[in-house]
């Protein structure tokens, strides 16, 4: 009998939609997706970007899905063989854990936590958080680790290795690689005012304090002349502050949607993510899939699995001098490191996700 897998997630997520279509097409699993909310599909105000966002890729097509408001949670759980949760923060997730336990349904947990991004804290607050997490984890049969730091997080709570199955945090590599290959980067350079042979440093994401785009600007200013162009793609609360830091060679391109991003990655020689407390950083995957070298802080979850000297550089979070050195080092051999990045990300993909999910389902149904 084909296992019936119920996946519960907060809302349709642009990164996940192609993975869900792949799982739905697999003959070895019967997938049904339950969204806590679906109002974001028509567009919404994203507080991180500080602007209205409507993703230009299909979010609910190609797989069986339903909104929680349109069904009964207990009935959905009762009809499934395995429950897969994306996180545990919402009351609905916690209710699902209780219902699954009552109905004898095994739960697979997939979340983004690792100690650098979401530390327990100290004192009574840390003790209470650990108590709460032990309650959550005791109701899960298996754990889908998105990367090595995430797996280590579960082990710290006493989860045995046989209950931790790798399901890497991935993007649609084929989508980004194909769009990057087709991109007219010469025209994009002209549009942005970048010289034909000038190197390009790219920051793409939310202009938020935790992500530290201002550190990219400071490091760029420290590079020796002639400097590469600094391309800032995105928007958010720090926009005015960053614009006040601007010098010639720094370009703001605004928010860009999913189908537009590959051209920017393809144009860049290096992508930078200097965040602190970053659970993963899927933009790192996107850049690497487009053949772009990456420089990230050591507080970016993806750094532990995807970034080393062959694909880019990792620097100590907050150390602008180290970021500057890392940028100069990677720019010196950006093409070679970009090729290595594409090679490295090739197996960190949805096929590996599907294999991990199959292994996890078989384990909990054991």
Coordinates of C-alpha atoms in Angstrom, one line a residue:
X1 CA 0.0 0.0 0.0
X2 CA 1.3 3.5 -0.9
X3 CA 1.9 5.5 2.3
X4 CA -0.4 8.5 2.7
X5 CA 1.7 11.5 3.7
X6 CA 0.0 14.6 5.2
X7 CA 2.3 17.7 5.1
X8 CA 1.3 20.6 7.3
X9 CA 2.9 24.0 6.6
X10 CA 2.1 27.6 7.4
X11 CA 1.4 28.8 3.8
X12 CA 2.4 28.2 0.2
X13 CA 6.2 28.9 0.0
X14 CA 7.8 29.7 -3.3
X15 CA 10.9 27.5 -2.6
X16 CA 8.8 24.5 -1.7
X17 CA 6.2 24.4 -4.5
X18 CA 8.5 22.6 -7.0
X19 CA 9.6 20.1 -4.4
X20 CA 5.9 19.3 -3.6
X21 CA 5.2 18.8 -7.2
X22 CA 8.1 16.3 -7.4
X23 CA 6.9 14.4 -4.4
X24 CA 3.3 14.3 -5.8
X25 CA 4.6 12.8 -9.1
X26 CA 6.4 10.0 -7.2
X27 CA 4.5 6.8 -7.3
X28 CA 5.8 5.7 -3.9
X29 CA 4.1 8.4 -1.9
X30 CA 0.6 9.8 -1.8
X31 CA 1.0 13.4 -0.7
X32 CA -1.6 15.8 0.6
X33 CA -0.6 19.3 1.7
X34 CA -2.5 21.2 4.4
X35 CA -1.9 25.0 4.6
X36 CA -2.7 27.0 7.7
X37 CA -3.4 29.9 5.4
X38 CA -3.5 30.6 1.7
X39 CA -4.2 34.4 1.5
X40 CA -0.6 35.1 0.6
X41 CA -1.0 33.5 -2.8
X42 CA -2.7 36.5 -4.3
X43 CA 0.0 38.8 -2.9
X44 CA 0.8 40.2 0.5
X45 CA 2.8 42.9 2.3
X46 CA 6.1 41.4 3.2
X47 CA 7.4 43.2 6.3
X48 CA 11.0 42.1 5.6
X49 CA 11.1 43.5 2.1
X50 CA 8.8 46.4 3.2
X51 CA 6.8 46.1 0.0
X52 CA 4.0 44.2 -1.7
X53 CA 5.0 40.7 -2.9
X54 CA 3.3 38.4 -5.3
X55 CA 5.5 35.6 -6.4
X56 CA 5.7 35.0 -10.2
X57 CA 5.9 31.2 -10.0
X58 CA 2.9 28.8 -9.4
X59 CA 2.5 28.1 -5.7
X60 CA -0.4 25.6 -5.4
X61 CA -0.4 23.9 -8.8
X62 CA 0.6 20.3 -9.4
X63 CA -0.1 18.7 -6.1
X64 CA -3.0 17.9 -3.8
X65 CA -3.5 20.7 -1.3
X66 CA -6.2 22.3 0.8
X67 CA -6.5 25.2 3.3
X68 CA -7.1 24.4 6.9
X69 CA -10.3 26.6 6.9
X70 CA -11.8 24.2 4.2
X71 CA -11.3 21.0 6.1
X72 CA -11.2 19.3 9.6
X73 CA -7.7 18.9 11.0
X74 CA -8.5 15.7 13.0
X75 CA -10.1 14.1 10.0
X76 CA -7.1 14.9 7.8
X77 CA -4.7 13.4 10.4
X78 CA -6.9 10.3 10.8
X79 CA -6.8 9.7 7.0
X80 CA -3.0 9.8 6.8
X81 CA -0.4 7.2 7.6
X82 CA 2.4 9.7 8.4
X83 CA 2.3 13.4 9.4
X84 CA 5.1 15.8 8.3
X85 CA 5.3 19.1 10.0
X86 CA 7.3 22.2 8.9
X87 CA 8.2 23.7 12.3
X88 CA 6.3 23.8 15.6
X89 CA 5.8 27.5 16.3
X90 CA 2.1 27.9 15.7
X91 CA -0.8 26.6 17.8
X92 CA -2.0 24.6 14.8
X93 CA 1.3 22.7 14.7
X94 CA 1.1 22.0 18.5
X95 CA -2.5 20.8 18.2
X96 CA -1.4 18.5 15.3
X97 CA 1.2 17.0 17.5
X98 CA -1.4 16.2 20.2
X99 CA -3.9 14.9 17.8
X100 CA -1.3 12.7 16.0
X101 CA -0.3 11.2 19.4
X102 CA -3.9 10.5 20.3
X103 CA -4.6 8.8 16.9
X104 CA -1.3 6.9 16.8
X105 CA 0.1 8.6 13.8
X106 CA 3.9 9.0 13.5
X107 CA 5.2 12.5 13.0
X108 CA 8.2 13.7 10.9
X109 CA 9.6 17.1 12.0
X110 CA 11.4 19.4 9.6
X111 CA 12.5 22.7 10.9
X112 CA 15.3 25.3 10.5
X113 CA 16.7 25.4 14.0
X114 CA 20.4 25.3 14.9
X115 CA 22.2 26.6 17.9
X116 CA 23.8 29.6 16.1
X117 CA 20.5 30.8 14.8
X118 CA 18.1 30.0 17.6
X119 CA 20.0 29.6 20.9
X120 CA 18.2 28.4 23.9
X121 CA 19.1 31.4 26.0
X122 CA 20.3 31.4 29.6
X123 CA 18.7 31.3 33.0
X124 CA 15.0 30.4 33.5
X125 CA 14.1 31.4 30.0
X126 CA 16.6 28.9 28.5
X127 CA 15.4 26.2 30.9
X128 CA 11.8 26.7 29.9
X129 CA 12.6 26.7 26.2
X130 CA 14.5 23.4 26.6
X131 CA 11.6 21.9 28.5
X132 CA 9.1 23.0 25.8
X133 CA 11.3 21.6 23.0
X134 CA 11.6 18.3 24.8
X135 CA 7.8 18.2 24.9
X136 CA 7.7 18.8 21.1
X137 CA 10.4 16.3 20.2
X138 CA 9.0 13.6 22.4
X139 CA 5.9 13.6 20.1
X140 CA 8.0 13.2 16.9
X141 CA 9.1 9.8 15.5
X142 CA 11.6 11.1 13.0
X143 CA 13.5 14.3 12.2
X144 CA 14.3 15.6 8.7
X145 CA 17.6 17.4 9.0
X146 CA 18.1 20.3 6.6
X147 CA 21.8 20.3 7.1
X148 CA 24.6 19.3 9.5
X149 CA 24.1 22.1 12.0
X150 CA 20.3 21.3 12.2
X151 CA 21.1 17.6 12.7
X152 CA 23.5 18.5 15.6
X153 CA 20.8 20.6 17.2
X154 CA 18.6 17.5 17.4
X155 CA 21.4 15.4 18.8
X156 CA 22.0 17.9 21.6
X157 CA 18.5 17.1 22.7
X158 CA 19.3 13.4 22.9
X159 CA 17.8 12.4 19.5
X160 CA 19.5 9.2 18.3
X161 CA 21.1 9.2 14.9
X162 CA 18.8 6.6 13.5
X163 CA 15.9 9.0 14.0
X164 CA 17.6 11.9 12.1
X165 CA 17.4 11.6 8.3
X166 CA 19.0 14.1 6.0
X167 CA 16.6 16.0 3.8
X168 CA 18.7 18.9 2.6
X169 CA 17.4 22.4 2.4
X170 CA 17.3 22.8 -1.4
X171 CA 15.9 25.0 -4.1
X172 CA 14.9 24.1 -7.7
X173 CA 18.5 23.9 -9.0
X174 CA 17.4 23.1 -12.5
X175 CA 15.1 26.2 -12.6
X176 CA 17.9 28.6 -11.5
X177 CA 20.6 27.0 -13.7
X178 CA 18.4 27.1 -16.8
X179 CA 17.3 30.7 -16.3
X180 CA 20.9 31.8 -15.6
X181 CA 22.1 30.1 -18.7
X182 CA 19.5 31.9 -20.8
X183 CA 20.0 35.3 -19.2
X184 CA 21.0 38.2 -21.3
X185 CA 23.6 39.5 -18.9
X186 CA 25.1 41.9 -21.4
X187 CA 21.8 43.7 -21.7
X188 CA 21.3 43.7 -17.9
X189 CA 24.8 45.2 -17.5
X190 CA 23.9 47.9 -19.9
X191 CA 20.5 48.6 -18.1
X192 CA 22.3 48.8 -14.7
X193 CA 25.2 50.9 -16.0
X194 CA 27.9 48.3 -15.3
X195 CA 30.9 48.2 -17.6
X196 CA 31.2 45.1 -19.8
X197 CA 34.4 43.7 -18.0
X198 CA 33.7 45.1 -14.5
X199 CA 33.4 42.5 -11.8
X200 CA 30.2 42.5 -9.7
X201 CA 29.5 41.8 -6.0
X202 CA 25.9 40.9 -5.4
X203 CA 23.7 41.2 -2.3
X204 CA 20.2 40.0 -2.9
X205 CA 17.7 39.8 -0.1
X206 CA 15.9 41.8 2.6
X207 CA 17.5 45.0 3.8
X208 CA 17.2 44.0 7.4
X209 CA 19.6 44.6 10.3
X210 CA 20.0 40.9 11.1
X211 CA 21.2 40.3 7.5
X212 CA 23.7 43.2 7.7
X213 CA 23.8 44.6 4.2
X214 CA 25.6 47.6 5.5
X215 CA 28.6 45.4 6.2
X216 CA 28.7 44.5 2.5
X217 CA 28.8 48.2 1.7
X218 CA 31.6 48.8 4.2
X219 CA 33.7 45.9 3.0
X220 CA 33.2 47.0 -0.7
X221 CA 34.4 50.5 0.2
X222 CA 37.6 48.9 1.6
X223 CA 38.5 47.1 -1.6
X224 CA 41.3 48.6 -3.6
X225 CA 40.5 50.5 -6.8
X226 CA 39.3 49.9 -9.4
X227 CA 36.5 48.4 -7.3
X228 CA 33.9 46.0 -8.6
X229 CA 30.3 47.2 -9.0
X230 CA 28.2 46.6 -5.9
X231 CA 24.7 45.4 -6.8
X232 CA 22.1 45.6 -4.1
X233 CA 18.9 43.7 -5.0
X234 CA 16.0 43.8 -2.6
X235 CA 14.3 46.3 -0.3
X236 CA 13.4 46.8 3.4
X237 CA 13.8 48.9 6.5
X238 CA 17.4 49.8 5.8
X239 CA 16.9 51.1 2.3
X240 CA 17.3 54.8 3.2
X241 CA 20.3 54.1 5.4
X242 CA 22.0 52.1 2.7
X243 CA 21.3 54.7 0.1
X244 CA 22.9 57.3 2.3
X245 CA 26.1 55.1 2.3
X246 CA 26.2 55.0 -1.5
X247 CA 29.1 55.9 -3.6
X248 CA 29.7 55.7 -7.4
X249 CA 29.6 52.0 -8.4
X250 CA 26.9 51.0 -6.0
X251 CA 23.6 50.2 -7.7
X252 CA 20.2 49.6 -6.2
X253 CA 18.0 47.4 -8.3
X254 CA 14.9 47.1 -6.0
X255 CA 12.9 43.9 -5.2
X256 CA 13.1 41.3 -7.9
X257 CA 10.9 38.2 -8.3
X258 CA 11.9 34.6 -8.7
X259 CA 12.1 34.5 -12.5
X260 CA 14.2 37.6 -12.5
X261 CA 16.8 36.6 -9.9
X262 CA 18.8 34.1 -12.0
X263 CA 20.0 36.8 -14.3
X264 CA 21.4 38.8 -11.4
X265 CA 23.2 35.7 -10.0
X266 CA 24.6 35.0 -13.4
X267 CA 25.8 38.6 -13.8
X268 CA 27.6 38.5 -10.4
X269 CA 31.1 37.2 -9.7
X270 CA 30.3 36.7 -6.0
X271 CA 27.2 36.6 -3.9
X272 CA 27.4 37.8 -0.3
X273 CA 25.3 37.0 2.8
X274 CA 26.8 38.4 6.0
X275 CA 23.8 37.6 8.2
X276 CA 23.9 36.8 11.9
X277 CA 21.6 34.1 13.3
X278 CA 20.6 32.9 9.8
X279 CA 18.7 29.5 10.0
X280 CA 19.9 28.6 6.4
X281 CA 20.0 31.2 3.6
X282 CA 18.4 29.6 0.5
X283 CA 19.8 32.5 -1.6
X284 CA 23.2 30.8 -1.2
X285 CA 21.7 27.7 -2.9
X286 CA 20.2 29.9 -5.7
X287 CA 23.5 31.7 -6.3
X288 CA 25.5 28.4 -6.4
X289 CA 23.0 26.8 -8.8
X290 CA 23.6 29.8 -11.1
X291 CA 27.4 29.1 -11.0
X292 CA 28.2 32.0 -8.7
X293 CA 30.8 31.9 -5.9
X294 CA 29.6 32.8 -2.4
X295 CA 30.9 34.6 0.7
X296 CA 28.9 34.1 3.9
X297 CA 29.3 34.6 7.6
X298 CA 29.8 31.7 10.0
X299 CA 26.3 32.3 11.3
X300 CA 24.7 31.3 8.1
X301 CA 23.4 27.7 8.4
X302 CA 24.3 26.9 4.8
X303 CA 27.9 27.6 5.5
X304 CA 28.5 24.3 7.2
X305 CA 27.5 22.2 4.2
X306 CA 27.9 24.3 1.1
X307 CA 30.7 26.9 1.5
X308 CA 34.4 26.4 1.8
X309 CA 37.5 27.7 0.1
X310 CA 36.7 25.9 -3.1
X311 CA 33.2 27.4 -3.5
X312 CA 33.8 30.8 -1.8
X313 CA 34.7 31.9 1.7
X314 CA 33.3 31.9 5.2
X315 CA 34.2 34.8 7.6
X316 CA 33.5 35.5 11.2
X317 CA 30.1 37.3 11.5
X318 CA 30.5 41.0 12.2
X319 CA 34.2 41.1 11.1
X320 CA 34.2 43.5 8.3
X321 CA 38.0 43.3 7.7
X322 CA 37.6 39.5 7.3
X323 CA 34.7 40.0 4.9
X324 CA 36.8 42.4 2.9
X325 CA 39.7 39.8 2.7
X326 CA 37.2 37.1 1.8
X327 CA 35.7 39.1 -1.0
X328 CA 39.2 40.0 -2.5
X329 CA 40.2 36.4 -2.2
X330 CA 37.1 35.0 -4.0
X331 CA 37.1 37.7 -6.6
X332 CA 40.6 36.7 -7.6
X333 CA 39.4 33.3 -8.8
X334 CA 35.6 33.9 -9.0
X335 CA 35.1 31.8 -12.2
X336 CA 36.8 28.7 -10.8
X337 CA 35.0 29.0 -7.5
X338 CA 31.7 29.6 -9.3
X339 CA 32.2 26.4 -11.3
X340 CA 32.9 24.5 -8.0
X341 CA 29.8 26.0 -6.4
X342 CA 27.6 24.7 -9.3
X343 CA 29.2 21.3 -8.9
X344 CA 28.8 21.3 -5.1
X345 CA 25.1 22.3 -5.2
X346 CA 24.2 19.8 -8.0
X347 CA 23.7 16.9 -5.5
X348 CA 22.2 19.2 -2.8
X349 CA 18.9 19.0 -4.6
X350 CA 15.2 17.9 -4.6
X351 CA 16.2 14.4 -5.6
X352 CA 18.2 14.1 -2.4
X353 CA 15.1 15.5 -0.6
X354 CA 12.9 12.8 -2.1
X355 CA 15.3 10.1 -1.2
X356 CA 15.5 11.3 2.4
X357 CA 11.7 11.6 2.7
X358 CA 11.3 8.0 1.4
X359 CA 13.8 6.8 4.0
X360 CA 12.1 8.7 6.8
X361 CA 8.6 7.5 5.9
X362 CA 9.9 3.9 5.8
X363 CA 11.7 4.4 9.1
X364 CA 8.6 5.7 11.0
X365 CA 6.3 3.0 9.5
X366 CA 9.0 0.4 10.2

